[in-house]
GROMACS .gro file of C-alpha atoms in nm:
model
  392
    1MET     CA    1 -29.733 -16.771  -3.009
    2PRO     CA    2 -29.582 -17.129  -3.007
    3LYS     CA    3 -29.420 -17.283  -2.707
    4VAL     CA    4 -29.064 -17.206  -2.620
    5LEU     CA    5 -28.882 -17.549  -2.700
    6LEU     CA    6 -28.526 -17.448  -2.595
    7GLU     CA    7 -28.371 -17.158  -2.419
    8THR     CA    8 -28.022 -17.060  -2.317
    9LYS     CA    9 -27.938 -16.804  -2.064
   10GLY     CA   10 -27.578 -16.644  -2.044
   11ILE     CA   11 -27.415 -16.950  -2.200
   12LYS     CA   12 -27.033 -16.917  -2.175
   13GLN     CA   13 -26.798 -17.189  -2.313
   14TYR     CA   14 -26.432 -17.126  -2.240
   15PHE     CA   15 -26.167 -17.376  -2.335
   16PRO     CA   16 -25.853 -17.368  -2.119
   17THR     CA   17 -25.514 -17.330  -2.315
   18GLY     CA   18 -25.311 -17.475  -2.053
   19LYS     CA   19 -25.088 -17.168  -2.046
   20ARG     CA   20 -25.042 -16.868  -1.819
   21ARG     CA   21 -24.957 -16.516  -1.945
   22ASN     CA   22 -24.682 -16.310  -1.797
   23GLU     CA   23 -24.721 -15.937  -1.927
   24LYS     CA   24 -24.454 -15.763  -1.703
   25LYS     CA   25 -24.222 -15.677  -1.982
   26ASN     CA   26 -24.496 -15.569  -2.215
   27LEU     CA   27 -24.673 -15.359  -1.946
   28LYS     CA   28 -24.339 -15.172  -1.866
   29ARG     CA   29 -24.295 -15.101  -2.238
   30LEU     CA   30 -24.638 -14.983  -2.290
   31SER     CA   31 -24.637 -14.754  -1.966
   32GLU     CA   32 -24.304 -14.599  -2.080
   33LYS     CA   33 -24.454 -14.543  -2.427
   34ALA     CA   34 -24.770 -14.399  -2.287
   35VAL     CA   35 -24.585 -14.154  -2.066
   36LYS     CA   36 -24.343 -14.055  -2.336
   37ILE     CA   37 -24.638 -13.978  -2.588
   38TYR     CA   38 -24.822 -13.783  -2.320
   39LYS     CA   39 -24.518 -13.562  -2.234
   40ASN     CA   40 -24.461 -13.492  -2.606
   41ASP     CA   41 -24.828 -13.407  -2.675
   42TYR     CA   42 -24.889 -13.222  -2.349
   43PRO     CA   43 -24.554 -13.087  -2.222
   44THR     CA   44 -24.702 -12.817  -1.998
   45GLU     CA   45 -24.937 -13.042  -1.800
   46ASN     CA   46 -24.811 -13.215  -1.476
   47PRO     CA   47 -24.432 -13.196  -1.543
   48GLN     CA   48 -24.351 -13.260  -1.173
   49LEU     CA   49 -24.518 -13.600  -1.150
   50LYS     CA   50 -24.320 -13.911  -1.133
   51GLU     CA   51 -24.361 -14.164  -1.414
   52LYS     CA   52 -24.580 -14.408  -1.209
   53ASP     CA   53 -24.814 -14.127  -1.075
   54LEU     CA   54 -24.830 -13.976  -1.409
   55LEU     CA   55 -24.939 -14.297  -1.578
   56ASN     CA   56 -25.200 -14.366  -1.317
   57LEU     CA   57 -25.337 -13.994  -1.378
   58ILE     CA   58 -25.346 -14.068  -1.760
   59LEU     CA   59 -25.521 -14.399  -1.705
   60GLU     CA   60 -25.776 -14.231  -1.479
   61GLN     CA   61 -25.845 -13.953  -1.728
   62PHE     CA   62 -25.871 -14.215  -2.002
   63LYS     CA   63 -26.135 -14.409  -1.825
   64GLU     CA   64 -26.337 -14.098  -1.761
   65GLY     CA   65 -26.340 -14.030  -2.134
   66LYS     CA   66 -26.075 -13.763  -2.186
   67LYS     CA   67 -25.982 -13.748  -2.553
   68PHE     CA   68 -25.616 -13.817  -2.620
   69SER     CA   69 -25.431 -13.850  -2.958
   70ASP     CA   70 -25.516 -14.173  -3.144
   71GLU     CA   71 -25.158 -14.301  -3.061
   72LEU     CA   72 -25.200 -14.254  -2.695
   73ASN     CA   73 -25.555 -14.387  -2.694
   74ALA     CA   74 -25.434 -14.706  -2.856
   75THR     CA   75 -25.141 -14.760  -2.628
   76LEU     CA   76 -25.363 -14.706  -2.323
   77THR     CA   77 -25.623 -14.941  -2.454
   78GLU     CA   78 -25.350 -15.212  -2.508
   79TYR     CA   79 -25.216 -15.141  -2.177
   80GLU     CA   80 -25.556 -15.203  -2.001
   81ALA     CA   81 -25.620 -15.506  -2.203
   82ARG     CA   82 -25.288 -15.673  -2.104
   83SER     CA   83 -25.304 -15.556  -1.741
   84ASN     CA   84 -25.634 -15.754  -1.709
   85VAL     CA   85 -25.473 -16.073  -1.797
   86HIS     CA   86 -25.141 -16.041  -1.629
   87GLY     CA   87 -25.058 -16.371  -1.449
   88GLU     CA   88 -25.390 -16.525  -1.536
   89ARG     CA   89 -25.482 -16.880  -1.688
   90LEU     CA   90 -25.557 -16.818  -2.058
   91TYR     CA   91 -25.889 -16.930  -2.216
   92VAL     CA   92 -26.027 -16.950  -2.556
   93ARG     CA   93 -26.358 -16.752  -2.524
   94ALA     CA   94 -26.570 -16.948  -2.788
   95ASN     CA   95 -26.922 -16.834  -2.649
   96ASP     CA   96 -26.931 -16.540  -2.418
   97GLY     CA   97 -27.273 -16.509  -2.251
   98ILE     CA   98 -27.529 -16.580  -2.515
   99ASP     CA   99 -27.912 -16.563  -2.456
  100LEU     CA  100 -28.127 -16.744  -2.710
  101ALA     CA  101 -28.477 -16.882  -2.728
  102ILE     CA  102 -28.606 -17.126  -2.996
  103PHE     CA  103 -28.977 -17.200  -3.040
  104GLU     CA  104 -29.157 -17.515  -3.153
  105GLY     CA  105 -29.156 -17.561  -3.533
  106GLU     CA  106 -28.932 -17.253  -3.617
  107THR     CA  107 -28.584 -17.217  -3.761
  108VAL     CA  108 -28.328 -16.987  -3.602
  109GLY     CA  109 -28.038 -16.905  -3.833
  110LEU     CA  110 -27.689 -16.824  -3.695
  111VAL     CA  111 -27.421 -16.650  -3.903
  112GLY     CA  112 -27.078 -16.524  -3.863
  113GLU     CA  113 -26.715 -16.560  -3.964
  114SER     CA  114 -26.517 -16.881  -3.920
  115GLY     CA  115 -26.411 -16.925  -3.563
  116CYS     CA  116 -26.677 -16.705  -3.400
  117GLY     CA  117 -26.821 -16.981  -3.204
  118LYS     CA  118 -27.127 -17.101  -3.400
  119SER     CA  119 -27.063 -17.460  -3.390
  120THR     CA  120 -26.946 -17.453  -3.030
  121LEU     CA  121 -27.277 -17.299  -2.938
  122GLY     CA  122 -27.478 -17.571  -3.129
  123ARG     CA  123 -27.276 -17.849  -2.949
  124THR     CA  124 -27.298 -17.668  -2.613
  125ILE     CA  125 -27.679 -17.651  -2.641
  126LEU     CA  126 -27.682 -18.035  -2.698
  127LYS     CA  127 -27.431 -18.064  -2.407
  128LEU     CA  128 -27.187 -18.241  -2.633
  129TYR     CA  129 -26.978 -17.972  -2.457
  130GLU     CA  130 -27.031 -17.893  -2.091
  131PRO     CA  131 -27.096 -17.519  -2.055
  132THR     CA  132 -26.860 -17.312  -1.852
  133GLU     CA  133 -27.138 -17.092  -1.727
  134GLY     CA  134 -27.505 -17.016  -1.788
  135GLU     CA  135 -27.820 -17.237  -1.814
  136ILE     CA  136 -27.995 -17.448  -2.085
  137PHE     CA  137 -28.367 -17.522  -2.078
  138PHE     CA  138 -28.536 -17.780  -2.299
  139ASN     CA  139 -28.909 -17.813  -2.284
  140GLY     CA  140 -28.901 -17.585  -1.967
  141GLU     CA  141 -28.661 -17.831  -1.793
  142ASP     CA  142 -28.322 -17.715  -1.679
  143ILE     CA  143 -28.071 -17.966  -1.832
  144THR     CA  144 -27.750 -17.766  -1.746
  145LYS     CA  145 -27.627 -18.006  -1.485
  146TYR     CA  146 -27.758 -18.321  -1.643
  147SER     CA  147 -27.499 -18.613  -1.643
  148SER     CA  148 -27.431 -18.827  -1.958
  149ASN     CA  149 -27.676 -19.091  -1.829
  150LYS     CA  150 -27.950 -18.841  -1.752
  151MET     CA  151 -27.899 -18.684  -2.098
  152MET     CA  152 -27.968 -19.025  -2.259
  153PRO     CA  153 -28.352 -19.012  -2.289
  154LEU     CA  154 -28.330 -18.651  -2.428
  155ARG     CA  155 -28.082 -18.753  -2.703
  156ARG     CA  156 -28.400 -18.891  -2.877
  157GLU     CA  157 -28.544 -18.537  -2.886
  158MET     CA  158 -28.223 -18.347  -2.964
  159GLN     CA  159 -28.005 -18.433  -3.258
  160ILE     CA  160 -27.734 -18.278  -3.491
  161ILE     CA  161 -27.657 -18.279  -3.856
  162PHE     CA  162 -27.270 -18.248  -3.879
  163GLN     CA  163 -27.097 -18.022  -4.119
  164ASP     CA  164 -26.887 -18.260  -4.307
  165PRO     CA  165 -27.082 -18.547  -4.479
  166TYR     CA  166 -26.750 -18.725  -4.555
  167SER     CA  167 -26.605 -18.760  -4.208
  168ALA     CA  168 -26.945 -18.781  -4.013
  169LEU     CA  169 -27.017 -19.130  -4.129
  170ASN     CA  170 -26.840 -19.444  -4.026
  171PRO     CA  171 -26.691 -19.592  -4.334
  172ARG     CA  172 -26.706 -19.947  -4.193
  173MET     CA  173 -27.078 -19.946  -4.152
  174THR     CA  174 -27.354 -19.982  -4.408
  175VAL     CA  175 -27.622 -19.705  -4.435
  176GLY     CA  176 -27.884 -19.914  -4.273
  177GLU     CA  177 -27.646 -19.973  -3.965
  178ILE     CA  178 -27.551 -19.608  -3.951
  179ILE     CA  179 -27.921 -19.485  -3.960
  180GLY     CA  180 -28.045 -19.772  -3.724
  181GLU     CA  181 -27.762 -19.757  -3.473
  182ALA     CA  182 -27.942 -19.519  -3.247
  183LEU     CA  183 -28.270 -19.692  -3.282
  184LEU     CA  184 -28.109 -20.001  -3.111
  185GLU     CA  185 -27.915 -19.798  -2.872
  186HIS     CA  186 -28.224 -19.627  -2.743
  187GLY     CA  187 -28.434 -19.943  -2.746
  188VAL     CA  188 -28.691 -19.844  -3.011
  189PHE     CA  189 -28.613 -20.175  -3.165
  190LYS     CA  190 -28.467 -20.479  -2.989
  191SER     CA  191 -28.303 -20.631  -3.283
  192ARG     CA  192 -28.240 -20.595  -3.651
  193ASN     CA  193 -28.571 -20.767  -3.759
  194ASP     CA  194 -28.799 -20.707  -4.053
  195ASP     CA  195 -28.984 -20.427  -3.865
  196PHE     CA  196 -28.643 -20.255  -3.791
  197GLU     CA  197 -28.535 -20.277  -4.163
  198ASN     CA  198 -28.876 -20.158  -4.290
  199TYR     CA  199 -28.857 -19.859  -4.061
  200VAL     CA  200 -28.506 -19.765  -4.167
  201LYS     CA  201 -28.619 -19.788  -4.542
  202GLU     CA  202 -28.912 -19.569  -4.447
  203ILE     CA  203 -28.684 -19.299  -4.305
  204MET     CA  204 -28.446 -19.328  -4.594
  205LYS     CA  205 -28.739 -19.282  -4.838
  206THR     CA  206 -28.845 -18.968  -4.650
  207CYS     CA  207 -28.490 -18.823  -4.709
  208GLY     CA  208 -28.480 -18.913  -5.081
  209LEU     CA  209 -28.273 -19.240  -5.054
  210GLU     CA  210 -28.371 -19.555  -5.229
  211ASP     CA  211 -28.436 -19.891  -5.055
  212TYR     CA  212 -28.157 -20.067  -5.225
  213MET     CA  213 -27.900 -19.825  -5.077
  214ILE     CA  214 -27.946 -19.969  -4.734
  215TYR     CA  215 -27.655 -20.225  -4.777
  216ARG     CA  216 -27.420 -19.982  -4.924
  217TYR     CA  217 -27.122 -19.812  -4.757
  218PRO     CA  218 -27.071 -19.434  -4.741
  219HIS     CA  219 -26.778 -19.433  -5.000
  220GLU     CA  220 -27.026 -19.536  -5.256
  221PHE     CA  221 -27.232 -19.224  -5.234
  222SER     CA  222 -27.197 -18.857  -5.337
  223GLY     CA  223 -27.162 -18.565  -5.105
  224GLY     CA  224 -27.541 -18.472  -5.138
  225GLN     CA  225 -27.645 -18.835  -5.082
  226ARG     CA  226 -27.417 -18.865  -4.761
  227GLN     CA  227 -27.577 -18.556  -4.622
  228ARG     CA  228 -27.904 -18.719  -4.674
  229ILE     CA  229 -27.787 -19.015  -4.476
  230GLY     CA  230 -27.696 -18.775  -4.210
  231ILE     CA  231 -28.027 -18.615  -4.206
  232ALA     CA  232 -28.191 -18.966  -4.212
  233ARG     CA  233 -27.975 -19.061  -3.904
  234ALA     CA  234 -28.083 -18.739  -3.715
  235LEU     CA  235 -28.448 -18.795  -3.810
  236ALA     CA  236 -28.470 -19.168  -3.724
  237LEU     CA  237 -28.545 -19.098  -3.351
  238LYS     CA  238 -28.815 -18.852  -3.428
  239PRO     CA  239 -28.654 -18.552  -3.246
  240LYS     CA  240 -28.818 -18.223  -3.179
  241PHE     CA  241 -28.485 -18.011  -3.214
  242ILE     CA  242 -28.218 -18.060  -3.468
  243VAL     CA  243 -27.883 -17.863  -3.488
  244CYS     CA  244 -27.787 -17.817  -3.841
  245ASP     CA  245 -27.422 -17.740  -3.827
  246GLU     CA  246 -27.331 -17.613  -4.189
  247ALA     CA  247 -27.540 -17.889  -4.316
  248VAL     CA  248 -27.517 -17.751  -4.673
  249SER     CA  249 -27.181 -17.596  -4.688
  250ALA     CA  250 -26.979 -17.877  -4.841
  251LEU     CA  251 -27.242 -17.937  -5.128
  252ASP     CA  252 -27.282 -17.804  -5.468
  253VAL     CA  253 -27.540 -17.538  -5.517
  254SER     CA  254 -27.798 -17.746  -5.692
  255ILE     CA  255 -27.766 -18.016  -5.408
  256GLN     CA  256 -27.794 -17.735  -5.156
  257SER     CA  257 -28.121 -17.639  -5.261
  258GLN     CA  258 -28.248 -18.001  -5.258
  259ILE     CA  259 -28.129 -18.042  -4.895
  260ILE     CA  260 -28.274 -17.701  -4.796
  261ASN     CA  261 -28.613 -17.795  -4.945
  262LEU     CA  262 -28.593 -18.146  -4.785
  263LEU     CA  263 -28.537 -17.981  -4.447
  264LYS     CA  264 -28.821 -17.746  -4.488
  265ASP     CA  265 -29.057 -18.025  -4.588
  266LEU     CA  266 -28.956 -18.239  -4.287
  267GLN     CA  267 -29.012 -17.936  -4.064
  268LYS     CA  268 -29.377 -17.904  -4.198
  269GLU     CA  269 -29.443 -18.278  -4.165
  270PHE     CA  270 -29.293 -18.336  -3.816
  271GLY     CA  271 -29.307 -17.989  -3.669
  272LEU     CA  272 -28.913 -17.971  -3.609
  273ALA     CA  273 -28.728 -17.675  -3.469
  274TYR     CA  274 -28.396 -17.613  -3.624
  275LEU     CA  275 -28.080 -17.408  -3.524
  276PHE     CA  276 -27.940 -17.352  -3.860
  277ILE     CA  277 -27.569 -17.268  -3.875
  278SER     CA  278 -27.431 -17.129  -4.181
  279HIS     CA  279 -27.187 -16.882  -4.350
  280ASP     CA  280 -27.418 -16.833  -4.657
  281LEU     CA  281 -27.653 -16.539  -4.579
  282SER     CA  282 -27.865 -16.613  -4.895
  283VAL     CA  283 -27.940 -16.970  -4.758
  284VAL     CA  284 -28.000 -16.853  -4.414
  285LYS     CA  285 -28.260 -16.599  -4.533
  286HIS     CA  286 -28.435 -16.869  -4.730
  287ILE     CA  287 -28.475 -17.124  -4.439
  288SER     CA  288 -28.486 -16.916  -4.125
  289ASP     CA  289 -28.758 -16.748  -3.927
  290ARG     CA  290 -28.527 -16.537  -3.709
  291ILE     CA  291 -28.146 -16.476  -3.748
  292GLY     CA  292 -27.863 -16.426  -3.495
  293VAL     CA  293 -27.524 -16.261  -3.603
  294MET     CA  294 -27.230 -16.367  -3.393
  295TYR     CA  295 -26.881 -16.201  -3.378
  296LEU     CA  296 -26.593 -16.345  -3.168
  297GLY     CA  297 -26.818 -16.541  -2.929
  298ASP     CA  298 -27.080 -16.278  -2.874
  299MET     CA  299 -27.420 -16.236  -3.037
  300VAL     CA  300 -27.411 -15.884  -3.187
  301GLU     CA  301 -27.761 -15.867  -3.346
  302PHE     CA  302 -28.072 -16.091  -3.336
  303SER     CA  303 -28.401 -16.023  -3.522
  304ASP     CA  304 -28.662 -16.180  -3.750
  305LYS     CA  305 -28.514 -16.222  -4.105
  306ASP     CA  306 -28.710 -15.937  -4.266
  307SER     CA  307 -28.611 -15.686  -4.019
  308LEU     CA  308 -28.245 -15.806  -4.033
  309TYR     CA  309 -28.213 -15.791  -4.403
  310GLU     CA  310 -28.408 -15.478  -4.461
  311ASN     CA  311 -28.295 -15.259  -4.155
  312PRO     CA  312 -27.958 -15.413  -4.019
  313LEU     CA  313 -27.846 -15.202  -3.725
  314HIS     CA  314 -27.489 -15.346  -3.628
  315PRO     CA  315 -27.196 -15.240  -3.846
  316TYR     CA  316 -27.074 -15.590  -3.870
  317THR     CA  317 -27.407 -15.717  -3.998
  318LYS     CA  318 -27.423 -15.435  -4.253
  319ALA     CA  319 -27.069 -15.553  -4.375
  320LEU     CA  320 -27.190 -15.920  -4.408
  321LEU     CA  321 -27.499 -15.821  -4.600
  322SER     CA  322 -27.307 -15.598  -4.833
  323ALA     CA  323 -27.098 -15.897  -4.934
  324ILE     CA  324 -27.392 -16.084  -5.075
  325PRO     CA  325 -27.356 -16.114  -5.447
  326GLU     CA  326 -27.637 -15.944  -5.659
  327THR     CA  327 -27.771 -16.107  -5.961
  328ASP     CA  328 -27.912 -15.769  -6.081
  329LEU     CA  329 -27.637 -15.582  -6.260
  330GLN     CA  330 -27.797 -15.234  -6.185
  331LYS     CA  331 -27.835 -15.320  -5.815
  332SER     CA  332 -27.483 -15.457  -5.805
  333ARG     CA  333 -27.335 -15.133  -5.942
  334SER     CA  334 -27.525 -14.925  -5.695
  335LYS     CA  335 -27.484 -15.134  -5.387
  336LYS     CA  336 -27.233 -15.003  -5.135
  337LYS     CA  337 -26.975 -15.253  -5.039
  338ILE     CA  338 -26.831 -15.236  -4.677
  339ILE     CA  339 -26.489 -15.368  -4.651
  340LEU     CA  340 -26.366 -15.455  -4.305
  341GLU     CA  341 -25.991 -15.388  -4.265
  342GLY     CA  342 -25.774 -15.619  -4.055
  343ASP     CA  343 -25.821 -15.968  -3.915
  344ILE     CA  344 -26.045 -16.113  -3.641
  345PRO     CA  345 -25.866 -16.041  -3.302
  346SER     CA  346 -25.759 -16.330  -3.085
  347ASN     CA  347 -26.033 -16.490  -2.882
  348VAL     CA  348 -25.771 -16.563  -2.607
  349ILE     CA  349 -25.683 -16.195  -2.542
  350VAL     CA  350 -25.991 -16.005  -2.661
  351PRO     CA  351 -26.003 -15.639  -2.728
  352THR     CA  352 -26.133 -15.426  -2.448
  353GLY     CA  353 -26.489 -15.280  -2.484
  354CYS     CA  354 -26.669 -15.372  -2.794
  355LYS     CA  355 -26.483 -15.661  -2.958
  356PHE     CA  356 -26.557 -15.531  -3.296
  357HIS     CA  357 -26.402 -15.187  -3.245
  358THR     CA  358 -26.076 -15.284  -3.389
  359ARG     CA  359 -26.238 -15.331  -3.735
  360CYS     CA  360 -26.551 -15.101  -3.702
  361PRO     CA  361 -26.558 -14.809  -3.953
  362ILE     CA  362 -26.763 -14.602  -3.695
  363ALA     CA  363 -26.591 -14.680  -3.364
  364LYS     CA  364 -26.533 -14.411  -3.109
  365ASN     CA  365 -26.350 -14.397  -2.783
  366ILE     CA  366 -26.641 -14.537  -2.588
  367CYS     CA  367 -26.635 -14.834  -2.796
  368LYS     CA  368 -26.274 -14.919  -2.690
  369ARG     CA  369 -26.366 -14.870  -2.316
  370ASP     CA  370 -26.722 -14.996  -2.258
  371ILE     CA  371 -26.876 -15.321  -2.338
  372PRO     CA  372 -27.209 -15.247  -2.542
  373GLU     CA  373 -27.527 -15.386  -2.389
  374PHE     CA  374 -27.724 -15.638  -2.597
  375ARG     CA  375 -28.062 -15.449  -2.590
  376GLU     CA  376 -28.402 -15.449  -2.766
  377VAL     CA  377 -28.411 -15.133  -2.984
  378GLU     CA  378 -28.721 -15.242  -3.183
  379LYS     CA  379 -28.978 -15.505  -3.108
  380GLY     CA  380 -28.803 -15.831  -3.154
  381HIS     CA  381 -28.488 -15.666  -3.267
  382PHE     CA  382 -28.185 -15.693  -3.046
  383VAL     CA  383 -27.841 -15.534  -3.099
  384ALA     CA  384 -27.507 -15.475  -2.908
  385CYS     CA  385 -27.366 -15.150  -3.044
  386HIS     CA  386 -27.327 -14.809  -2.897
  387PHE     CA  387 -27.419 -14.643  -3.226
  388SER     CA  388 -27.659 -14.890  -3.360
  389GLY     CA  389 -27.822 -14.792  -3.694
  390ALA     CA  390 -27.554 -14.515  -3.771
  391GLU     CA  391 -27.457 -14.461  -4.122
  392ILE     CA  392 -27.130 -14.621  -4.240
   0.00000   0.00000   0.00000
């Protein structure tokens, strides 16, 4: 088993909105609605109780798992969600307690819908964002509380390839200056001498860029070439770990394959570890050893790639995999497509219980009440679902 290079424990990343929420009017409206529905559905039960006492009784029964009508269940769920945030300062929950370990020389893929917190997790691991809670270990060393100055030596070992190759490069700097800037900053070279230039050209050649391009500016390159410049910049310091934040999403399919193959070749040559963030499940399967699926700031499933694609256990993972296009016409016709209804809930006021229950086709009352435990159901296969593996 290779050595654990990077590990996170319970990482939380909340961003304050600067606002407070006052739910008095909404809570009163919901309580009145809940009591009215209860009296209509169950007119003979507890007719003598006052409205406040009746509401408390209904809520107590709801928490104990008593089955009410769908309308009453929805009202009580909303009442509980809103009562939990009454008067509290509001936060965007980008990452909500994520445990992750990445080994030397492996690639961990990370997939999920836009806004689920993938990029935030990558930047928090690199401490470009300070984590709200949790711990980050790199090479067995706890770096969670490291200051910017103390992180500087580690920047040589931890790098990032940004999503947009157009905005990630300084338009006023040449390719040589962009790739070599960190080399001078970290003292690898003292000045822009011949050795410095030869080293930059060597890195460029490794990433598929020609020597003569060293004096050109970013606007003179295509999207694929710009991404190669970004990779060369990340590779220049010879890091051990690289966050690939949607490194191929802005590129044409033919260029994507070139960049993916380049990343795999560099991994074999230098023993790099990647956190590969992407929307494209086909690309993630091609490059990753293990894959994590995120939804609304939570990790809902994590497994090696073969187990995840052959035996997905979380309904959200099943829905994502069902959306992958099939080139085989016969398979395409027989493949069951799972259509998720509705939009992703707010990551400020999140649903109670399982965050996915508002869109889940197999959700039950327990899903609305209780947060599912992220547990190991098979060796190396983790899932957060009360009904993992159930047919949809």
